[in-house]
Coordinates of C-alpha atoms in Angstrom, one line a residue:
M1135 CA 8.3 50.9 12.2
S1136 CA 9.8 50.1 8.8
Y1137 CA 7.3 47.8 7.0
H1138 CA 6.8 48.6 3.3
I1139 CA 8.6 46.7 0.6
V1140 CA 8.7 49.1 -2.4
N1141 CA 8.9 47.8 -5.9
I1142 CA 10.2 50.1 -8.6
D1143 CA 9.4 48.9 -12.1
S1144 CA 8.7 52.1 -14.0
P1145 CA 10.9 52.6 -17.1
Q1146 CA 12.9 55.8 -17.3
C1147 CA 12.3 56.8 -13.7
S1148 CA 14.4 58.8 -11.2
I1149 CA 14.6 57.6 -7.6
S1150 CA 15.8 59.9 -4.9
C1151 CA 15.3 61.0 -1.3
R1152 CA 14.0 64.5 -0.4
D1153 CA 13.0 65.8 3.0
G1154 CA 12.9 62.3 4.4
Q1155 CA 10.7 61.1 1.6
L1156 CA 11.5 58.3 -1.0
V1157 CA 10.7 59.9 -4.3
C1158 CA 10.0 58.1 -7.6
K1159 CA 9.6 60.5 -10.5
T1160 CA 8.6 59.6 -14.1
A1161 CA 7.8 61.8 -17.0
D1162 CA 4.2 62.2 -16.0
S1163 CA 4.0 61.5 -12.3
E1164 CA 5.8 61.8 -8.9
R1165 CA 5.2 59.5 -6.0
K1166 CA 6.4 59.8 -2.4
L1167 CA 6.6 57.6 0.7
P1168 CA 8.3 58.3 4.1
L1169 CA 11.6 56.5 4.0
E1170 CA 11.3 55.6 7.7
D1171 CA 8.3 53.5 6.8
V1172 CA 10.3 51.5 4.2
A1173 CA 12.0 48.1 4.9
A1174 CA 13.4 47.6 1.5
I1175 CA 13.4 49.0 -2.1
I1176 CA 13.4 46.5 -5.0
I1177 CA 14.4 48.0 -8.3
T1178 CA 13.4 45.9 -11.3
S1179 CA 13.3 48.8 -13.7
F1180 CA 15.8 48.4 -16.5
S1181 CA 16.6 52.1 -16.9
A1182 CA 16.2 53.8 -13.5
S1183 CA 18.4 56.6 -12.3
I1184 CA 19.3 56.4 -8.6
H1185 CA 20.6 59.5 -6.8
S1186 CA 23.6 58.9 -4.5
H1187 CA 21.8 60.8 -1.7
L1188 CA 19.3 57.9 -1.6
F1189 CA 22.0 55.4 -0.8
L1190 CA 23.1 57.5 2.2
Q1191 CA 19.7 58.1 3.6
A1192 CA 18.7 54.5 3.0
A1193 CA 21.7 53.4 5.1
K1194 CA 20.7 55.8 7.9
H1195 CA 17.2 54.3 8.0
G1196 CA 18.3 50.7 7.7
V1197 CA 16.7 50.3 4.3
A1198 CA 18.0 47.6 1.9
L1199 CA 18.3 48.4 -1.9
I1200 CA 17.9 45.3 -4.2
L1201 CA 18.9 45.8 -7.8
C1202 CA 17.5 43.2 -10.2
E1203 CA 18.3 42.0 -13.7
A1204 CA 15.5 40.2 -15.6
F1205 CA 13.6 40.3 -12.2
K1206 CA 16.3 38.3 -10.4
P1207 CA 18.2 40.1 -7.7
A1208 CA 21.7 40.9 -8.9
S1209 CA 23.0 43.2 -6.2
L1210 CA 22.1 43.8 -2.6
V1211 CA 23.1 47.1 -1.0
L1212 CA 22.9 47.0 2.8
P1213 CA 23.6 49.5 5.6
A1214 CA 26.8 48.6 7.4
R1215 CA 25.0 48.0 10.7
R1216 CA 22.5 45.7 9.1
A1217 CA 25.1 43.8 7.1
T1218 CA 26.8 42.8 10.3
D1219 CA 23.6 42.0 12.2
T1220 CA 23.8 38.2 12.4
L1221 CA 20.8 37.6 14.7
L1222 CA 18.5 36.4 11.9
C1223 CA 21.2 34.4 10.2
R1224 CA 22.1 32.6 13.4
A1225 CA 18.4 31.9 14.0
Q1226 CA 18.2 30.3 10.6
I1227 CA 21.3 28.1 11.2
A1228 CA 20.1 27.1 14.7
L1229 CA 16.8 25.6 13.5
S1230 CA 16.5 22.1 14.8
E1231 CA 15.8 19.1 12.5
H1232 CA 12.4 18.8 14.1
Q1233 CA 11.6 22.5 13.3
R1234 CA 12.8 22.1 9.8
A1235 CA 10.8 19.0 9.3
A1236 CA 7.7 20.7 10.7
L1237 CA 8.1 23.8 8.4
W1238 CA 8.7 21.6 5.4
Q1239 CA 5.6 19.4 6.2
K1240 CA 3.4 22.5 6.2
T1241 CA 4.9 23.6 2.9
I1242 CA 4.2 20.3 1.2
E1243 CA 0.7 20.1 2.6
A1244 CA -0.1 23.4 1.0
K1245 CA 1.5 22.5 -2.3
C1246 CA -0.3 19.2 -2.6
Q1247 CA -3.7 20.8 -1.7
N1248 CA -3.1 23.5 -4.3
Q1249 CA -2.2 20.9 -6.9
L1250 CA -5.4 19.1 -6.1
A1251 CA -7.5 22.3 -6.4
L1252 CA -6.0 23.0 -9.8
A1253 CA -6.6 19.4 -11.0
E1254 CA -10.2 19.5 -9.8
S1255 CA -10.8 22.8 -11.6
L1256 CA -9.2 21.5 -14.9
A1257 CA -10.4 17.9 -15.0
P1258 CA -13.1 17.2 -12.5
R1259 CA -14.0 13.8 -13.9
H1260 CA -10.5 12.5 -14.6
E1261 CA -10.0 8.8 -13.5
R1262 CA -6.8 9.7 -11.6
L1263 CA -8.4 12.5 -9.6
P1264 CA -9.5 10.2 -6.7
D1265 CA -5.9 8.9 -6.4
L1266 CA -4.6 12.5 -6.3
R1267 CA -7.2 13.4 -3.7
T1268 CA -6.2 10.4 -1.5
A1269 CA -2.5 11.2 -1.8
A1270 CA -3.0 14.9 -1.1
R1271 CA -5.0 14.2 2.1
S1272 CA -2.8 11.4 3.4
R1273 CA 0.0 11.8 6.0
K1274 CA 2.5 9.6 4.2
P1275 CA 6.1 10.9 4.3
H1276 CA 6.6 10.8 0.6
K1277 CA 3.2 12.2 -0.4
E1278 CA 4.8 14.9 -2.6
S1279 CA 6.1 12.4 -5.1
F1280 CA 2.8 10.5 -5.3
C1281 CA 0.9 13.8 -5.8
A1282 CA 3.3 14.9 -8.5
R1283 CA 2.8 11.7 -10.4
Y1284 CA -1.0 11.9 -10.5
Y1285 CA -1.0 15.7 -10.9
W1286 CA 1.1 15.7 -14.1
Q1287 CA -0.8 12.7 -15.5
I1288 CA -4.1 14.7 -15.1
L1289 CA -2.7 17.9 -16.5
G1290 CA -1.0 16.1 -19.4
S1291 CA -4.2 14.3 -20.3
A1292 CA -6.3 17.4 -20.0
L1293 CA -4.0 19.2 -22.5
N1294 CA -4.0 16.3 -24.9
T1295 CA -0.4 15.4 -24.1
P1296 CA -0.9 12.1 -22.3
D1297 CA 2.8 11.2 -22.5
F1298 CA 3.9 14.4 -20.9
N1299 CA 6.9 14.0 -18.6
R1300 CA 7.9 16.8 -16.2
G1301 CA 11.6 17.5 -16.5
R1302 CA 13.8 20.4 -17.2
H1303 CA 15.0 19.1 -20.6
A1304 CA 12.0 16.9 -21.4
G1305 CA 10.6 19.1 -24.2
S1306 CA 6.8 19.5 -24.8
W1307 CA 5.5 22.4 -22.7
N1308 CA 8.3 22.1 -20.0
N1309 CA 10.0 25.2 -21.4
L1310 CA 6.9 27.3 -20.6
L1311 CA 6.7 25.9 -17.1
N1312 CA 10.4 26.5 -16.5
Y1313 CA 10.2 30.1 -17.6
G1314 CA 7.3 30.7 -15.3
Y1315 CA 9.0 29.0 -12.4
A1316 CA 12.1 31.2 -13.0
V1317 CA 9.9 34.3 -12.6
L1318 CA 8.4 32.9 -9.4
L1319 CA 11.9 32.1 -8.1
S1320 CA 13.0 35.7 -8.8
A1321 CA 9.9 37.1 -7.0
T1322 CA 10.6 34.8 -4.0
L1323 CA 14.3 35.9 -3.8
Q1324 CA 13.3 39.6 -3.9
K1325 CA 11.1 39.1 -0.8
L1326 CA 13.7 37.0 1.0
F1327 CA 16.4 39.6 0.5
A1328 CA 14.0 42.4 1.4
L1329 CA 13.2 40.8 4.7
G1330 CA 16.8 39.9 5.6
L1331 CA 16.5 36.1 5.2
D1332 CA 19.5 34.3 3.7
P1333 CA 18.2 32.1 0.9
T1334 CA 21.2 29.7 1.2
F1335 CA 19.8 28.2 4.4
G1336 CA 16.9 26.1 3.3
I1337 CA 14.6 23.7 5.1
S1338 CA 14.6 20.9 2.6
H1339 CA 16.2 21.6 -0.8
A1340 CA 19.9 20.7 -0.8
T1341 CA 22.5 23.4 -0.6
R1342 CA 24.7 23.6 -3.7
E1343 CA 27.2 26.1 -5.0
R1344 CA 25.4 29.3 -6.1
S1345 CA 22.1 27.9 -5.1
T1346 CA 19.2 29.4 -3.1
P1347 CA 17.4 26.4 -1.5
L1348 CA 15.2 28.5 0.8
A1349 CA 13.7 30.2 -2.2
Y1350 CA 13.0 26.9 -3.8
D1351 CA 11.4 25.7 -0.5
L1352 CA 9.1 28.6 0.0
M1353 CA 7.9 28.9 -3.6
E1354 CA 6.6 25.4 -3.7
P1355 CA 2.9 26.1 -2.8
F1356 CA 2.8 28.9 -5.5
R1357 CA 3.9 26.6 -8.3
P1358 CA 0.3 25.7 -9.3
C1359 CA -0.3 29.4 -9.9
V1360 CA 2.3 29.3 -12.6
D1361 CA 1.0 26.0 -13.8
W1362 CA -2.5 27.5 -14.2
R1363 CA -1.1 30.6 -16.0
V1364 CA 0.7 28.3 -18.5
I1365 CA -2.3 26.1 -18.9
Q1366 CA -4.5 29.0 -19.8
W1367 CA -1.9 30.0 -22.5
M1368 CA -1.9 26.5 -23.9
L1369 CA -5.6 26.2 -24.1
N1370 CA -5.8 29.5 -25.9
H1371 CA -3.0 28.3 -28.2
P1372 CA -3.8 24.6 -28.8
H1373 CA -1.2 23.9 -31.5
A1374 CA 2.1 22.7 -30.1
T1375 CA 4.0 24.9 -32.6
A1376 CA 2.9 27.9 -30.4
W1377 CA 4.3 26.4 -27.2
E1378 CA 7.5 28.5 -27.4
V1379 CA 8.8 31.1 -24.9
T1380 CA 7.9 34.1 -27.1
K1381 CA 7.7 37.8 -26.1
E1382 CA 3.9 37.4 -25.9
F1383 CA 4.1 34.4 -23.7
R1384 CA 6.6 36.1 -21.4
Q1385 CA 4.2 39.0 -21.0
W1386 CA 1.4 36.7 -20.2
V1387 CA 3.0 34.4 -17.7
T1388 CA 4.6 37.2 -15.6
G1389 CA 1.1 38.4 -15.0
F1390 CA 0.4 35.5 -12.5
A1391 CA 2.0 37.7 -9.8
I1392 CA -0.8 40.3 -9.9
E1393 CA -3.7 37.8 -9.8
R1394 CA -5.8 38.1 -6.6
V1395 CA -5.9 35.4 -3.9
E1396 CA -7.2 35.0 -0.4
Y1397 CA -4.7 34.8 2.4
L1398 CA -5.4 35.0 6.1
G1399 CA -8.7 36.8 5.4
F1400 CA -7.2 39.3 3.1
N1401 CA -7.6 39.7 -0.7
L1402 CA -4.1 40.2 -2.0
D1403 CA -2.2 39.9 -5.3
I1404 CA 0.3 37.0 -5.3
H1405 CA 3.2 39.3 -4.8
G1406 CA 1.6 40.6 -1.5
C1407 CA 0.6 37.0 -0.5
L1408 CA 4.2 35.8 -1.1
E1409 CA 5.5 38.6 1.1
G1410 CA 3.0 37.7 3.9
V1411 CA 4.1 34.1 3.8
I1412 CA 7.7 35.0 4.0
R1413 CA 7.1 37.4 6.9
G1414 CA 5.4 34.6 8.7
F1415 CA 8.3 32.3 8.0
R1416 CA 10.7 34.9 9.3
R1417 CA 8.8 35.3 12.6
A1418 CA 8.7 31.5 12.9
V1419 CA 12.5 31.3 12.6
V1420 CA 13.2 34.2 15.0
E1421 CA 10.8 33.1 17.7
K1422 CA 11.4 29.4 17.0
Q1423 CA 7.6 28.8 16.8
T1424 CA 6.5 27.1 13.6
R1425 CA 2.9 28.1 14.1
Y1426 CA 3.7 31.5 12.7
Y1427 CA 4.5 30.1 9.3
R1428 CA 1.3 29.9 7.2
P1429 CA 1.9 28.8 3.6
W1430 CA -0.6 29.9 1.1
L1431 CA -3.5 27.5 0.6
T1432 CA -6.1 28.3 -2.1
K1433 CA -9.7 28.7 -0.7
N1434 CA -11.6 29.2 -3.9
G1435 CA -9.8 26.9 -6.3
F1436 CA -8.7 28.2 -9.7
A1437 CA -10.9 30.4 -12.0
K1438 CA -12.2 29.1 -15.3
V1439 CA -10.2 29.6 -18.5
E1440 CA -10.9 32.8 -20.3
K1441 CA -9.9 34.0 -23.8
I1442 CA -6.6 35.8 -23.7
T1443 CA -6.9 39.3 -25.3
N1444 CA -4.3 41.7 -26.7
Q1445 CA -5.1 44.0 -23.8
Q1446 CA -4.1 41.3 -21.3
L1447 CA -0.8 40.9 -23.1
S1448 CA 0.1 44.6 -23.0

């Protein structure tokens, strides 16, 4: 059964198919995997060579090829029979309002709990923490907005920016957050395309031209992972003049995806956890059973801040 989602990020690599094997060859190594075990191939390498024979064999095995630019999917190559298989698409469209609401409620519950865990790790004695804790554990319909208000107040105060306002163009350290979220969005889109889900059919975010609301929906519980990565950078670079999206920052923040987390009893990196969450969402959609969707919920909080080394940036 096709299961693996293969990520190709090695520079100057050659990707081909030989004797039924997916082959990735670099200057100093060669790795193989049976193509029949692959569900999708995500290519983020900026200088990979793809042999035409791979396209043909991938089509025969029902494997999708996803080509990315700056980590964001730019092209999706599907086998003809898979491109015309509308079963999953119809299942997404056919979700009832009740099912959408249930899926979104589970998403927001996880996001709010993860925000609370980060705030508790960062500022355990903050005066607003009881308010955030109450809001995160409540069942109010608009709990997300209440949690966001207290959450950003706590983070802003902990970082000596008490007037911080979360907004795309609000200045301060928003640019750092926005870049991190863009990386998270790209990773979410990669997994959605790889598993055959159409990101234009969301469960809460509004559909707009050239938008991908489902990706915005499912990435919500992972936002605190980006927040924590950004916070660590800022605490290691306390002067506001260093809060720019530099090459060093980009190298640092993209590393959030390889941090280890607990999910359903497994220790996974965030890339693997994100894939598991989206697989569960896919099953929930196909079988119309929301219980199969299990958003990521941190079990161990967030680790303490450590000094960033040059090795971590390389």
